Coordinates of C-alpha atoms in Angstrom, one line a residue:
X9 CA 107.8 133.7 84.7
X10 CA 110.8 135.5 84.6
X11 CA 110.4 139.3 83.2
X12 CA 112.6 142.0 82.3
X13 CA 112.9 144.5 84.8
X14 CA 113.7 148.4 84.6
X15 CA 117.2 149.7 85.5
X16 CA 116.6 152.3 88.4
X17 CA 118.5 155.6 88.0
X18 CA 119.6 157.3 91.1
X19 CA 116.9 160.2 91.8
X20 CA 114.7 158.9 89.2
X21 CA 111.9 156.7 88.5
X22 CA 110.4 155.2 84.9
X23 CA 106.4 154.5 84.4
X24 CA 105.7 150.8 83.4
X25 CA 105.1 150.6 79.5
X26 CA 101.6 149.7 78.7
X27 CA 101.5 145.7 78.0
X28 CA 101.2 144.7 74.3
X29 CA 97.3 143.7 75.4
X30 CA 96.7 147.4 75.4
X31 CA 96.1 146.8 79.1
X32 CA 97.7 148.3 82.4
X33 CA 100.3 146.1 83.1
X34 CA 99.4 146.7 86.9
X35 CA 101.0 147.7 90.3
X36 CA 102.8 145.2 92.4
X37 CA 99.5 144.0 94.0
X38 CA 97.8 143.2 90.7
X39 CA 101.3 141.5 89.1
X40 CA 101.5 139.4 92.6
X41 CA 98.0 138.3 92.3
X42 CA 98.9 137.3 88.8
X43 CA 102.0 135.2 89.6
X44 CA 99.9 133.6 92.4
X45 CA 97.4 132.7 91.1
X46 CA 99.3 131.0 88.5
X47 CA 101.1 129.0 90.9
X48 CA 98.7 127.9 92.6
X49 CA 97.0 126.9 89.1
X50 CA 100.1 124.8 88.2
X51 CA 100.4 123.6 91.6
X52 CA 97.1 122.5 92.0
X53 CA 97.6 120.8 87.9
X54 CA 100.9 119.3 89.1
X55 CA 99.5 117.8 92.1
X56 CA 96.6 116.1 90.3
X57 CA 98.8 114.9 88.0
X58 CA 101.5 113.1 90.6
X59 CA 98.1 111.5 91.7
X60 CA 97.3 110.0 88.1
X61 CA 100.9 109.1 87.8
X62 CA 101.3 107.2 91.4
X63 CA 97.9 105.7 89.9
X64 CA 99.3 104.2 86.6
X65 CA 101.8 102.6 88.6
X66 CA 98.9 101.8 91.4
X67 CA 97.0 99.5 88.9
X68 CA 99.6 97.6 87.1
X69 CA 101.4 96.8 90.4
X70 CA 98.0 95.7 91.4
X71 CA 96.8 93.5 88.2
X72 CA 100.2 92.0 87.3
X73 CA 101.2 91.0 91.0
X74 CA 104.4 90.8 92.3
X75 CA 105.8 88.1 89.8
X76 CA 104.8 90.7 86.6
X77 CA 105.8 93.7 88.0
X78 CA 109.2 92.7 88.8
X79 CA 110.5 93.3 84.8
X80 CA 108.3 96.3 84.7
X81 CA 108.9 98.4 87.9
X82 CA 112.6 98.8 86.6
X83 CA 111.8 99.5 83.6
X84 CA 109.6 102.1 84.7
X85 CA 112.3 103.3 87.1
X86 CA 114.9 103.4 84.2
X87 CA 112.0 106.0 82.2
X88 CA 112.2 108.1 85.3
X89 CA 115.9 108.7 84.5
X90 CA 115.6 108.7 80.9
X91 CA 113.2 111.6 80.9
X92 CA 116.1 113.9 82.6
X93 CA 116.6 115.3 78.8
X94 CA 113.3 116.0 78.3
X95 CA 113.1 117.8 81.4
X96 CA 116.2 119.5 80.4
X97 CA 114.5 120.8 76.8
X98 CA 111.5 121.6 78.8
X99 CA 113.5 123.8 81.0
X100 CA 115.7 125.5 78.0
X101 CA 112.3 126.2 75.8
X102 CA 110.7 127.9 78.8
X103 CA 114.2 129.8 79.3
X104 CA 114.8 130.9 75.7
X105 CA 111.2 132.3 75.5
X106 CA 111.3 133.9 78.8
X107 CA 113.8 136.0 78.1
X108 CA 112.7 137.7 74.8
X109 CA 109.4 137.7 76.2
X110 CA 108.7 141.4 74.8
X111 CA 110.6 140.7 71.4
X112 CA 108.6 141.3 68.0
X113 CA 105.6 138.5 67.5
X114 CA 107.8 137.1 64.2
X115 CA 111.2 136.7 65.8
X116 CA 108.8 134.6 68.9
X117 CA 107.3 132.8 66.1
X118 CA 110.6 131.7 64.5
X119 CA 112.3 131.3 67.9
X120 CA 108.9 129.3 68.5
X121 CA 109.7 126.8 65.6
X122 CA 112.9 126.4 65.9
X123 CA 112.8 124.6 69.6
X124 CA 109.8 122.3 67.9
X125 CA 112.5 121.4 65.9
X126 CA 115.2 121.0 68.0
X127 CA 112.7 119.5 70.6
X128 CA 112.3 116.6 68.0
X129 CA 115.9 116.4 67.4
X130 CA 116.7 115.3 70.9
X131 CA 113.9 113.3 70.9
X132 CA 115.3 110.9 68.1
X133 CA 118.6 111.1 69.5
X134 CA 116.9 110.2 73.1
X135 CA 115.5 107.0 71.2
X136 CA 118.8 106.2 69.2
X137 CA 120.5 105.9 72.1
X138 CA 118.1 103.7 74.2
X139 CA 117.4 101.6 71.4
X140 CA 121.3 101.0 70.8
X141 CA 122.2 100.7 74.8
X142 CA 119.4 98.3 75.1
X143 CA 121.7 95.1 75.3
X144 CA 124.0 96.8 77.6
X145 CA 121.1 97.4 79.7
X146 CA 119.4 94.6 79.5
X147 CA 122.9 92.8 80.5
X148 CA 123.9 95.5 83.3
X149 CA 120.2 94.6 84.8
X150 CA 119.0 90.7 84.2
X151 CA 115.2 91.6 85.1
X152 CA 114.5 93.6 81.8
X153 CA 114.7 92.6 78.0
X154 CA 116.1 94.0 75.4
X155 CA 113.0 94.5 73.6
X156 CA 111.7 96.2 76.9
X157 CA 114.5 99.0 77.0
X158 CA 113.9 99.8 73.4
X159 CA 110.8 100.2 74.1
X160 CA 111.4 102.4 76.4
X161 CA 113.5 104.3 74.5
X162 CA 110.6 104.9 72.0
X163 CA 108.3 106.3 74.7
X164 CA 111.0 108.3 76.3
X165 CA 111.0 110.1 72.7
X166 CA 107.4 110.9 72.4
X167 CA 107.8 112.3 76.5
X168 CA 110.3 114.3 75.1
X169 CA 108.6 116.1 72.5
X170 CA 105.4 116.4 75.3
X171 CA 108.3 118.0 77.4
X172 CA 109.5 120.6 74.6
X173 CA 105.9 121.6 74.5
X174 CA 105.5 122.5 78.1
X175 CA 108.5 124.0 77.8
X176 CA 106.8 126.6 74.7
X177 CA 103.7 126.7 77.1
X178 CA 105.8 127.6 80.4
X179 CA 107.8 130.3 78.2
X180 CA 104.9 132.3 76.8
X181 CA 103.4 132.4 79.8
X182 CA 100.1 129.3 78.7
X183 CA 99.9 128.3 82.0
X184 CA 96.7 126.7 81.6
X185 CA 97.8 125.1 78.3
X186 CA 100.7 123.6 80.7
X187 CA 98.3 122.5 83.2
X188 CA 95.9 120.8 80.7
X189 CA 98.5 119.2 78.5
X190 CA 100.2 117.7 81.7
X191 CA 96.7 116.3 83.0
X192 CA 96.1 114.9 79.1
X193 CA 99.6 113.0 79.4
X194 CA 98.8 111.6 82.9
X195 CA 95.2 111.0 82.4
X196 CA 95.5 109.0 79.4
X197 CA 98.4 106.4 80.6
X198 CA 96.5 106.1 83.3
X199 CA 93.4 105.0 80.6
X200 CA 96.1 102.7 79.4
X201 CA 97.5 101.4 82.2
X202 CA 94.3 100.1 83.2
X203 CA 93.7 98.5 80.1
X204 CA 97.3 96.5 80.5
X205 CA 96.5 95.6 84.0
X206 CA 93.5 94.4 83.1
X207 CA 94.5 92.4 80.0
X208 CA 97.5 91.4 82.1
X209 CA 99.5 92.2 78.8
X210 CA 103.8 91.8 78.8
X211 CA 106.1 95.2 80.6
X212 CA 107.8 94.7 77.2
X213 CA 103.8 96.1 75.8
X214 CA 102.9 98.3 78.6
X215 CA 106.1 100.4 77.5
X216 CA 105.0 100.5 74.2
X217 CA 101.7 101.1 74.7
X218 CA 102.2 104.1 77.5
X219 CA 104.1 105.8 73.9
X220 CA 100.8 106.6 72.8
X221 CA 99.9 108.7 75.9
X222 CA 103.2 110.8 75.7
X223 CA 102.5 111.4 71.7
X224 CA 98.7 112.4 72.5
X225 CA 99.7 114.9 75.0
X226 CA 102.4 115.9 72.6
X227 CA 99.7 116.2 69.1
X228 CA 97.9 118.0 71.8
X229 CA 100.4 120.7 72.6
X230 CA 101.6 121.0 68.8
X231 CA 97.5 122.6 68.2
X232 CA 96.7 124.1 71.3
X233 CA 100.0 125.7 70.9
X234 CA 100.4 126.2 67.2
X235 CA 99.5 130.6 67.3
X236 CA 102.9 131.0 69.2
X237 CA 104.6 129.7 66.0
X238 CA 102.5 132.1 63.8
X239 CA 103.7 135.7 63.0
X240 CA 101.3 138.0 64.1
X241 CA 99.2 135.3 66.4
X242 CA 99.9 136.5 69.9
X243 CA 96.5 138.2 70.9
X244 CA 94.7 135.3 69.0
X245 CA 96.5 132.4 70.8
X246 CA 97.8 133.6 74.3
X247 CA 95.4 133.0 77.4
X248 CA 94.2 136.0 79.0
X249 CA 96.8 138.0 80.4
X250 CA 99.3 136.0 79.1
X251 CA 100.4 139.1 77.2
X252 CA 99.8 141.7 80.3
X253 CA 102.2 139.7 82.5
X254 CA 104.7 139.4 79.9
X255 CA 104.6 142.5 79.0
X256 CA 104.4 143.9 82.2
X257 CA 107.2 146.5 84.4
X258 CA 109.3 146.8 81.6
X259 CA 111.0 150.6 80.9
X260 CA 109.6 153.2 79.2
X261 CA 111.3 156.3 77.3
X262 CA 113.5 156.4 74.3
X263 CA 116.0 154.2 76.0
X264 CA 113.5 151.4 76.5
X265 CA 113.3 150.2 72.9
X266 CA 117.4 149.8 72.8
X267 CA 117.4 148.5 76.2
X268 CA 115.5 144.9 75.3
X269 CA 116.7 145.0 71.9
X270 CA 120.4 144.8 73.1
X271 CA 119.3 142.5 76.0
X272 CA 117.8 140.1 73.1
X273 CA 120.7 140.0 70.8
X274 CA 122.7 139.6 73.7
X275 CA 120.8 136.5 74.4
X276 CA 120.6 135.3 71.1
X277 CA 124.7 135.5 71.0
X278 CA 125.0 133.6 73.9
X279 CA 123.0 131.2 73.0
X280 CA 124.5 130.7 69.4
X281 CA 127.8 130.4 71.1
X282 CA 126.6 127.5 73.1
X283 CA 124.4 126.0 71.2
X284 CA 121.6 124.3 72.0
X285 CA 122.6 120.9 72.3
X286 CA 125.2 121.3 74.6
X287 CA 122.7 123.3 76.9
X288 CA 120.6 120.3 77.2
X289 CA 123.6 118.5 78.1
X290 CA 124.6 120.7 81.2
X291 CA 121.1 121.0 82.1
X292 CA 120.7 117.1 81.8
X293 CA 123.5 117.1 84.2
X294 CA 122.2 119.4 86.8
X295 CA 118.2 117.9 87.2
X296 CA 119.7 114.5 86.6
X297 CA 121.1 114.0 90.0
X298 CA 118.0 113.9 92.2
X299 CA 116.0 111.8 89.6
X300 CA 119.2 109.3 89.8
X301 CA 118.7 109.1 93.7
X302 CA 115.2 108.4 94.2
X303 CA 115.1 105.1 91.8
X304 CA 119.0 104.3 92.3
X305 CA 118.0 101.7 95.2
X306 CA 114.9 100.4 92.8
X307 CA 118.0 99.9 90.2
X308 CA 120.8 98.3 92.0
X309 CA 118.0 95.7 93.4
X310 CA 117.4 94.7 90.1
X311 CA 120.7 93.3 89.9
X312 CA 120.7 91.0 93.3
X313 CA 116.7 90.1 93.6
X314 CA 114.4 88.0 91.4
X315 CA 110.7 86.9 90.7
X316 CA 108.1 88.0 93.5
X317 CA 110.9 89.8 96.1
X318 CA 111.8 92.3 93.1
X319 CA 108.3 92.9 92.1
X320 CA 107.7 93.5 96.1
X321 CA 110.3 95.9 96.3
X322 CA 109.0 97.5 93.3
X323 CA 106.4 97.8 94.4
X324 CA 107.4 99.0 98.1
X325 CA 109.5 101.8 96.0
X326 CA 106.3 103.1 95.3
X327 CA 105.6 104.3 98.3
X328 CA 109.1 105.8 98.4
X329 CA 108.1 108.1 95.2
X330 CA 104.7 108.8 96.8
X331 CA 106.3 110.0 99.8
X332 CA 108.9 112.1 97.7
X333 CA 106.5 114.0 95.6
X334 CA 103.7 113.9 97.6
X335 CA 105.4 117.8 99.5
X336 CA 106.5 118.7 95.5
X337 CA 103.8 121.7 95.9
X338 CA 105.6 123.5 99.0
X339 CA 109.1 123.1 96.9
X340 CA 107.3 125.1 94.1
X341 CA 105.6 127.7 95.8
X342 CA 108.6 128.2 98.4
X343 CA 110.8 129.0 95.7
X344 CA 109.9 133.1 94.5
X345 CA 110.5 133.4 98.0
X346 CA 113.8 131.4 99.0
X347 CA 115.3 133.8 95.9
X348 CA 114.4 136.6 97.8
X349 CA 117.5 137.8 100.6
X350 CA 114.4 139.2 103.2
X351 CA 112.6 136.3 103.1
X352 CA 114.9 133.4 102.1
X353 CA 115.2 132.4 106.1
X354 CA 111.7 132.1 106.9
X355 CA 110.6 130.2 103.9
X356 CA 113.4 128.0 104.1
X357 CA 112.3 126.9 107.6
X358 CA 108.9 126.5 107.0
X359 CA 109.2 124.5 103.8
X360 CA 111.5 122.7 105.9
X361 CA 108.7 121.9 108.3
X362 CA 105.8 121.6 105.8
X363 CA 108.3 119.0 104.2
X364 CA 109.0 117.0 107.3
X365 CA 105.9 117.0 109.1
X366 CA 104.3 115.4 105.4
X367 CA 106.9 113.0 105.3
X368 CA 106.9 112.1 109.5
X369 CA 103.1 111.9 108.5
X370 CA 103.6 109.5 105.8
X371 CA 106.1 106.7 107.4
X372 CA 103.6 107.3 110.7
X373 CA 100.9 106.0 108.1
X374 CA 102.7 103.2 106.9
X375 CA 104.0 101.9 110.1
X376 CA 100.8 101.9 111.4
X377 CA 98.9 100.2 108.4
X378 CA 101.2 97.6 108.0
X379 CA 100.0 94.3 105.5
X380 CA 96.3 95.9 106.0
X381 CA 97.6 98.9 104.1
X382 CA 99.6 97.3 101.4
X383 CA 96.6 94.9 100.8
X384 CA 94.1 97.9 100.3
X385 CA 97.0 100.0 98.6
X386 CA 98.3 97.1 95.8
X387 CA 96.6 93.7 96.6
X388 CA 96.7 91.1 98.7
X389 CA 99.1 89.2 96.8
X390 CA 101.7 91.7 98.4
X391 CA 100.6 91.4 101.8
X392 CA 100.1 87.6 102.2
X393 CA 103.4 85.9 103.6
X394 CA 105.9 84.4 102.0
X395 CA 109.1 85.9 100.4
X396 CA 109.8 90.0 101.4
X397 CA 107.7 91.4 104.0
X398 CA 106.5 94.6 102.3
X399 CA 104.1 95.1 105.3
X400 CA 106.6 95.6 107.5
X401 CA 109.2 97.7 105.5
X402 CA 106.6 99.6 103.8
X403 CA 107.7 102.9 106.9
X404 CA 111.4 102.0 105.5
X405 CA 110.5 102.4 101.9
X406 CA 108.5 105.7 103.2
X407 CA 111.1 107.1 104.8
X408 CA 113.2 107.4 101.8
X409 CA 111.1 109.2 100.1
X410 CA 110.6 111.6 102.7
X411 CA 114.2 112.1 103.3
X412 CA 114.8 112.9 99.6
X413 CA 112.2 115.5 99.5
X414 CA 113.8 117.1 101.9
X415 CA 117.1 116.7 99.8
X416 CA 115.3 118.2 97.1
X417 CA 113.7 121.5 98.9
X418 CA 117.6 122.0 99.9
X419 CA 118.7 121.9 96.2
X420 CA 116.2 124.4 95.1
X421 CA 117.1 126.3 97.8
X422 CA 120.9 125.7 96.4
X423 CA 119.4 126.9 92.7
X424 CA 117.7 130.0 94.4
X425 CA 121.3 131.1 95.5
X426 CA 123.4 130.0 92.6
X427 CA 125.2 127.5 95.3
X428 CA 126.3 124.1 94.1
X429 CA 127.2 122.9 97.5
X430 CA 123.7 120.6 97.3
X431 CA 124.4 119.5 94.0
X432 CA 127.5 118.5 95.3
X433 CA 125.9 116.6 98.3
X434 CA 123.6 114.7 95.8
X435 CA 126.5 113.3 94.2
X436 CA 128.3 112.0 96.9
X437 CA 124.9 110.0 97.9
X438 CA 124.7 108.5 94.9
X439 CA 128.5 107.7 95.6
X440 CA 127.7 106.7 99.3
X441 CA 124.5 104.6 98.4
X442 CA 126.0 102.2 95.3
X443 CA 129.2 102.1 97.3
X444 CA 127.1 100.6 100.7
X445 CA 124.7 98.5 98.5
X446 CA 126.9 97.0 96.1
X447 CA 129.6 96.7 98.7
X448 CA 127.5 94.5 101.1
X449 CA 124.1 95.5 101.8
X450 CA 122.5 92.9 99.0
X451 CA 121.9 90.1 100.6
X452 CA 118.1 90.0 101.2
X453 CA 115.4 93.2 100.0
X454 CA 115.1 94.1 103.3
X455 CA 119.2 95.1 104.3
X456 CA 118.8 96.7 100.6
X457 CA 115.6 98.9 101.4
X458 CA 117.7 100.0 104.7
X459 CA 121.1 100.7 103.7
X460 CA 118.8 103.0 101.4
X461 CA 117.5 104.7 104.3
X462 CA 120.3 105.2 106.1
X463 CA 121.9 106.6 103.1
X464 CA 119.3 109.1 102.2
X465 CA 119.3 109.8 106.3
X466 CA 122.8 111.0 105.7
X467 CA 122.4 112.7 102.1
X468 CA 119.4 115.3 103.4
X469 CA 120.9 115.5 106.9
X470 CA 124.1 116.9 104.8
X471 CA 122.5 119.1 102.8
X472 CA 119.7 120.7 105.0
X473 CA 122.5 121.7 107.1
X474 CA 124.6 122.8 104.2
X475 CA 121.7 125.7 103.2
X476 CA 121.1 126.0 107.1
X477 CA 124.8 127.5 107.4
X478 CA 124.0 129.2 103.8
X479 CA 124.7 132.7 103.9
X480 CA 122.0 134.6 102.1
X481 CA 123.2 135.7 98.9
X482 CA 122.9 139.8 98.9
X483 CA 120.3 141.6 97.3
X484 CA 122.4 142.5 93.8
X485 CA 122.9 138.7 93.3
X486 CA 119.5 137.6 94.2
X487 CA 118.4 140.1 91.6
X488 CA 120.5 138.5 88.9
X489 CA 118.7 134.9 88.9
X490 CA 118.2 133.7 85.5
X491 CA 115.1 132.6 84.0
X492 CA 117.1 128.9 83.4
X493 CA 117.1 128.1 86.9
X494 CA 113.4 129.0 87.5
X495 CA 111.8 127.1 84.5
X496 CA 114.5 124.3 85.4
X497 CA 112.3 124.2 89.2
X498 CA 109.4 123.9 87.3
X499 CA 110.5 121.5 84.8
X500 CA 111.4 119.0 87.6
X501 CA 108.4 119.2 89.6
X502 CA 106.0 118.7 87.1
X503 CA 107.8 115.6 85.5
X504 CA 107.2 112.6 88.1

């Protein structure tokens, strides 16, 4: 988590202030051993939780075959991009608490309640909107129902309040309480998943029914998280050490009460004069990009295929996403270290290889495992002939996802130096890709699945070269980085 850090005067030095624990806060070694291990914790929680994700989707590909999962594998690809402002509220809450981390317990407590609130206001507006786009959607994408988008808008409103409350967690510094409320959410539509699979119920049902999962996890946050919202609750709700590592290398002296005092109302006017709904709009902008290009081929499909070659591709996007967020971990732990000038080179390249060599790894799997593989992995109903051969595009569908992993370690590289040449990238692939599909690679799943390959071969080739050329940002900027763009890495890696 971000924390406040003392101004240095030349030919002086300040004493870190005892946390608010009564503790130490610690030398470097002991803070760095703290940070780490709380990475790895949430990397460890994330990447158990991609797993019970990729398995929700695993079981109903698998018990509704190729004909049901058509309808629902774009309606689950349409959540994925409806739960960009929930990922954006996540990443605000986190931010706004981050940075009046040593504030008085009762000003954290009304901050505390306050984003509840507001968490649940973008929630209902989340749904309103669905719920009234429905028909447009439905129309702009003949495989889904009306009744199936508005359904999705409902869920996408409890996911959103889940989000706001890892967002609380993330800010306070609950890592655990992150972790287990993220494996609650994932392990329980998993639960339900199987259930629908099993009583091959409607997509139209499975999206209503996955709601309750999202508003478990969220009930769930609301208690395990309530003592944040309480005046005077911090050493009775916060983990241990939550308090030492907020608390900890801030000044001491008689400037040091002034100093975070003025840096907290300075905050607090900033944020008044922007508002909080229009932050979640620029930050729904930002995260929404990526997101948009790892389901944009699974969308566009929808329009030109039908019946079992939809749910096939579907299905076959799958591996795409398990390919994307299968690296997510390096991405996360890479990234203290790509904001740092000194080391910014060396863990760019070797998250760049980690990356690739997972993603060579993956398409070398799925070339090589062919119909055997896609028979094991979702059925044999997708690997026996007839219509699409996912079997033999499943290495396409791979490859995707491996590219726009890559894509993504170069944006967070771009966040790490305040650069939006990436950002800029992404765009223009989501340009390049509707333009080449929609212009006249439709005609069969298979030039559609390629024209999305070659696509993303051009959007990460562009933008690992972009952060390549990157000059490292100098040591005064690098300093500067914002608590936003750090709880806005977070917030995307641990949505999937």
């Amino acid at each position: 988590m971000a924390q406040r850090h003392a101004r240095h005067s030349t030919g002086g030095t300040s004493m870190p202030r005892r946390a608010r624990d009564g503790q130490d806060s610690g030398g470097p070694r002991r803070g760095g051993r703290r940070t780490a291990s709380a990475g790895l914790l949430v990397a460890v929680g994330t990447g158990v939780g991609n797993v019970l994700a990729y398995g929700f989707n695993l079981v109903l590909s698998r018990g509704l075959g190729p004909g049901g999962y058509a309808e629902l594998g774009t309606l689950l690809s349409v959540f994925l991009i409806g739960t960009v402002p929930g990922l954006a509220v996540q990443a605000i809450n986190a931010r706004r608490l981050a940075v009046l981390a040593d504030a008085p317990q009762p000003a954290r407590a009304a901050l505390v309640r306050g984003l509840r609130r507001r968490g649940l206001a973008v929630a209902a507006g989340v749904a309103a909107v669905f719920v009234a786009l429905a028909p447009a959607i439905a129309a702009l994408l003949p495989s889904v129902t009306v009744g199936g988008v508005a359904w999705t808008g409902v869920s996408l409103a409890a996911n959103t309040v889940f989000a706001s409350y890892l967002g609380i967690a993330q800010g306070t510094s609950r890592f655990m309480t992150m972790t287990v409320l993220y494996l609650a959410a994932q392990g329980s539509r998993l639960a339900i998943g199987a259930v629908a699979a099993s009583a091959q119920v409607s997509p139209t049902t499975v999206m209503a029914a996955q709601t309750a999962a999202w508003a478990f996890a969220a009930v769930a946050g609301r208690w395990l998280l309530r003592g944040e919202a309480v005046a005077g609750a911090a050493v009775a709700g916060a983990e241990p050490g939550a308090a030492a590592r907020q608390g900890a290398e801030l000044p001491a002296g008689p400037a040091a009460e002034p100093a975070w005092q003025e840096a907290e109302q300075s905050a607090a006017r900033r944020d008044h004069h922007h508002g909080y709904l229009p932050e979640v709009l620029r930050a729904t902008g930002g995260l929404g990009g990526i997101l948009l290009l790892t389901v944009l081929d699974t969308l566009l499909a929808s329009r030109y295929l039908t019946d079992g070659d939809l749910g096939r591709y579907n299905t076959g996007a799958l591996l795409a996403r398990a390919a994307f967020f299968a690296p997510s971990f390096v991405a996360m732990l890479a990234y203290p270290r790509l904001a740092r000038p000194v080391e910014r080179r060396r863990a760019l390249l070797v998250s760049l290889a980690l990356t690739g060599g997972i993603g060579v790894l993956g398409v070398a799997i799925a070339g090589v495992g062919r119909d055997p593989l896609i028979g094991v992995a979702f059925g044999e109903k997708y690997a026996t002939p007839g219509g699409f051969d996912l079997g033999a595009e499943g290495w396409v569908f791979t490859s995707v996802g491996a590219l726009l992993a890559l894509v993504n370690l170069a944006l967070l590289d771009g966040v790490a130096r305040r650069s939006h040449v990436v950002s800029a990238v992404v765009l223009g692939g989501i340009v390049l890709e509707t333009t080449v599909i929609v212009g006249f690679a439709h005609d069969s799943a298979g030039a559609i699945v390629t024209a999305a390959a070659a696509c993303s071969l051009v959007t990460a080739t562009a933008s690992v070269t972009a952060c390549l050329m990157a000059r490292t940002a100098p040591e005064p900027v690098a300093a500067t980085l914002g608590a936003e763009d750090a709880q806005a890495v977070g917030a995307v890696v641990q949505s999937t």
